[in-house]
Amino acid sequence: DFKSLAMVAGSMLTYPLLNERAGFIIATSVAFFGVAFAYGAKNLLKNLVISVVFSFIVYFAFAKGLNVGLPAGILGIFE
């Protein structure tokens, strides 16, 4: 299905652009949401909540737990 492929490609292409500007949490949330939607996730609110929660967990696991530098972007309060 080319529509799903295009949506996944679009999500992956926007990820590096958003990562430095908006930050890891927002970029990852957008990418995860886009890929999940492309693969058929129907409940948009549930998809959005899971995307944001997943992004926060990964950010804090790596940035705080493992001390890996990830861009905070506009959410600079998490630095």
JSON list of C-alpha atoms in Angstrom, two decimals:
[
{"chain": "A", "resi": 1, "resn": "ASP", "atom": "CA", "xyz": [0.00, 0.00, 0.00]},
{"chain": "A", "resi": 2, "resn": "PHE", "atom": "CA", "xyz": [1.69, 3.17, -1.23]},
{"chain": "A", "resi": 3, "resn": "LYS", "atom": "CA", "xyz": [-0.38, 5.44, 1.01]},
{"chain": "A", "resi": 4, "resn": "SER", "atom": "CA", "xyz": [0.96, 3.76, 4.15]},
{"chain": "A", "resi": 5, "resn": "LEU", "atom": "CA", "xyz": [4.48, 3.78, 2.75]},
{"chain": "A", "resi": 6, "resn": "ALA", "atom": "CA", "xyz": [4.22, 7.51, 1.99]},
{"chain": "A", "resi": 7, "resn": "MET", "atom": "CA", "xyz": [2.91, 8.24, 5.49]},
{"chain": "A", "resi": 8, "resn": "VAL", "atom": "CA", "xyz": [5.73, 6.29, 7.14]},
{"chain": "A", "resi": 9, "resn": "ALA", "atom": "CA", "xyz": [8.30, 7.96, 4.88]},
{"chain": "A", "resi": 10, "resn": "GLY", "atom": "CA", "xyz": [6.83, 11.37, 5.68]},
{"chain": "A", "resi": 11, "resn": "SER", "atom": "CA", "xyz": [6.99, 10.67, 9.40]},
{"chain": "A", "resi": 12, "resn": "MET", "atom": "CA", "xyz": [10.61, 9.55, 9.14]},
{"chain": "A", "resi": 13, "resn": "LEU", "atom": "CA", "xyz": [11.60, 12.53, 6.99]},
{"chain": "A", "resi": 14, "resn": "THR", "atom": "CA", "xyz": [10.10, 15.04, 9.42]},
{"chain": "A", "resi": 15, "resn": "TYR", "atom": "CA", "xyz": [11.78, 13.41, 12.41]},
{"chain": "A", "resi": 16, "resn": "PRO", "atom": "CA", "xyz": [15.30, 14.89, 11.96]},
{"chain": "A", "resi": 17, "resn": "LEU", "atom": "CA", "xyz": [13.81, 18.28, 11.09]},
{"chain": "A", "resi": 18, "resn": "LEU", "atom": "CA", "xyz": [11.71, 18.36, 14.25]},
{"chain": "A", "resi": 19, "resn": "ASN", "atom": "CA", "xyz": [14.29, 16.74, 16.52]},
{"chain": "A", "resi": 20, "resn": "GLU", "atom": "CA", "xyz": [16.63, 19.73, 16.76]},
{"chain": "A", "resi": 21, "resn": "ARG", "atom": "CA", "xyz": [13.95, 22.42, 16.60]},
{"chain": "A", "resi": 22, "resn": "ALA", "atom": "CA", "xyz": [11.08, 21.02, 18.64]},
{"chain": "A", "resi": 23, "resn": "GLY", "atom": "CA", "xyz": [13.05, 18.49, 20.68]},
{"chain": "A", "resi": 24, "resn": "PHE", "atom": "CA", "xyz": [13.19, 14.75, 21.11]},
{"chain": "A", "resi": 25, "resn": "ILE", "atom": "CA", "xyz": [9.86, 14.33, 22.88]},
{"chain": "A", "resi": 26, "resn": "ILE", "atom": "CA", "xyz": [7.80, 16.22, 20.31]},
{"chain": "A", "resi": 27, "resn": "ALA", "atom": "CA", "xyz": [9.64, 14.79, 17.29]},
{"chain": "A", "resi": 28, "resn": "THR", "atom": "CA", "xyz": [9.33, 11.23, 18.59]},
{"chain": "A", "resi": 29, "resn": "SER", "atom": "CA", "xyz": [5.67, 11.70, 19.44]},
{"chain": "A", "resi": 30, "resn": "VAL", "atom": "CA", "xyz": [4.91, 12.98, 15.93]},
{"chain": "A", "resi": 31, "resn": "ALA", "atom": "CA", "xyz": [6.90, 10.18, 14.26]},
{"chain": "A", "resi": 32, "resn": "PHE", "atom": "CA", "xyz": [5.38, 7.45, 16.45]},
{"chain": "A", "resi": 33, "resn": "PHE", "atom": "CA", "xyz": [1.87, 8.81, 15.89]},
{"chain": "A", "resi": 34, "resn": "GLY", "atom": "CA", "xyz": [2.40, 9.00, 12.12]},
{"chain": "A", "resi": 35, "resn": "VAL", "atom": "CA", "xyz": [3.77, 5.48, 11.84]},
{"chain": "A", "resi": 36, "resn": "ALA", "atom": "CA", "xyz": [1.05, 4.00, 14.06]},
{"chain": "A", "resi": 37, "resn": "PHE", "atom": "CA", "xyz": [-1.61, 5.81, 12.04]},
{"chain": "A", "resi": 38, "resn": "ALA", "atom": "CA", "xyz": [-0.06, 4.59, 8.78]},
{"chain": "A", "resi": 39, "resn": "TYR", "atom": "CA", "xyz": [-0.20, 1.02, 10.04]},
{"chain": "A", "resi": 40, "resn": "GLY", "atom": "CA", "xyz": [-3.88, 1.29, 10.85]},
{"chain": "A", "resi": 41, "resn": "ALA", "atom": "CA", "xyz": [-4.29, 2.59, 14.41]},
{"chain": "A", "resi": 42, "resn": "LYS", "atom": "CA", "xyz": [-7.91, 3.74, 14.44]},
{"chain": "A", "resi": 43, "resn": "ASN", "atom": "CA", "xyz": [-8.33, 5.41, 17.83]},
{"chain": "A", "resi": 44, "resn": "LEU", "atom": "CA", "xyz": [-6.55, 8.74, 17.34]},
{"chain": "A", "resi": 45, "resn": "LEU", "atom": "CA", "xyz": [-6.76, 9.89, 20.97]},
{"chain": "A", "resi": 46, "resn": "LYS", "atom": "CA", "xyz": [-5.36, 6.60, 22.26]},
{"chain": "A", "resi": 47, "resn": "ASN", "atom": "CA", "xyz": [-2.64, 6.74, 19.60]},
{"chain": "A", "resi": 48, "resn": "LEU", "atom": "CA", "xyz": [-1.72, 10.29, 20.64]},
{"chain": "A", "resi": 49, "resn": "VAL", "atom": "CA", "xyz": [-1.58, 9.45, 24.35]},
{"chain": "A", "resi": 50, "resn": "ILE", "atom": "CA", "xyz": [0.56, 6.35, 23.74]},
{"chain": "A", "resi": 51, "resn": "SER", "atom": "CA", "xyz": [2.89, 8.35, 21.49]},
{"chain": "A", "resi": 52, "resn": "VAL", "atom": "CA", "xyz": [3.45, 11.06, 24.08]},
{"chain": "A", "resi": 53, "resn": "VAL", "atom": "CA", "xyz": [3.83, 8.66, 27.01]},
{"chain": "A", "resi": 54, "resn": "PHE", "atom": "CA", "xyz": [6.26, 6.47, 25.04]},
{"chain": "A", "resi": 55, "resn": "SER", "atom": "CA", "xyz": [8.32, 9.52, 24.10]},
{"chain": "A", "resi": 56, "resn": "PHE", "atom": "CA", "xyz": [8.53, 10.74, 27.70]},
{"chain": "A", "resi": 57, "resn": "ILE", "atom": "CA", "xyz": [9.57, 7.28, 28.94]},
{"chain": "A", "resi": 58, "resn": "VAL", "atom": "CA", "xyz": [12.30, 6.96, 26.33]},
{"chain": "A", "resi": 59, "resn": "TYR", "atom": "CA", "xyz": [13.50, 10.52, 26.91]},
{"chain": "A", "resi": 60, "resn": "PHE", "atom": "CA", "xyz": [13.80, 10.13, 30.67]},
{"chain": "A", "resi": 61, "resn": "ALA", "atom": "CA", "xyz": [15.31, 6.65, 30.39]},
{"chain": "A", "resi": 62, "resn": "PHE", "atom": "CA", "xyz": [18.09, 7.89, 28.12]},
{"chain": "A", "resi": 63, "resn": "ALA", "atom": "CA", "xyz": [18.55, 11.55, 29.14]},
{"chain": "A", "resi": 64, "resn": "LYS", "atom": "CA", "xyz": [18.24, 11.12, 32.88]},
{"chain": "A", "resi": 65, "resn": "GLY", "atom": "CA", "xyz": [18.82, 7.43, 33.50]},
{"chain": "A", "resi": 66, "resn": "LEU", "atom": "CA", "xyz": [21.72, 6.85, 31.10]},
{"chain": "A", "resi": 67, "resn": "ASN", "atom": "CA", "xyz": [22.89, 10.47, 30.86]},
{"chain": "A", "resi": 68, "resn": "VAL", "atom": "CA", "xyz": [22.65, 10.54, 27.05]},
{"chain": "A", "resi": 69, "resn": "GLY", "atom": "CA", "xyz": [22.27, 14.01, 25.59]},
{"chain": "A", "resi": 70, "resn": "LEU", "atom": "CA", "xyz": [18.97, 14.36, 23.76]},
{"chain": "A", "resi": 71, "resn": "PRO", "atom": "CA", "xyz": [17.63, 17.67, 22.43]},
{"chain": "A", "resi": 72, "resn": "ALA", "atom": "CA", "xyz": [15.04, 19.16, 24.76]},
{"chain": "A", "resi": 73, "resn": "GLY", "atom": "CA", "xyz": [13.92, 21.69, 22.13]},
{"chain": "A", "resi": 74, "resn": "ILE", "atom": "CA", "xyz": [11.04, 23.92, 23.14]},
{"chain": "A", "resi": 75, "resn": "LEU", "atom": "CA", "xyz": [10.48, 21.77, 26.23]},
{"chain": "A", "resi": 76, "resn": "GLY", "atom": "CA", "xyz": [13.67, 23.09, 27.78]},
{"chain": "A", "resi": 77, "resn": "ILE", "atom": "CA", "xyz": [12.35, 22.56, 31.29]},
{"chain": "A", "resi": 78, "resn": "PHE", "atom": "CA", "xyz": [13.46, 18.92, 31.06]},
{"chain": "A", "resi": 79, "resn": "GLU", "atom": "CA", "xyz": [17.14, 19.73, 30.57]}
]
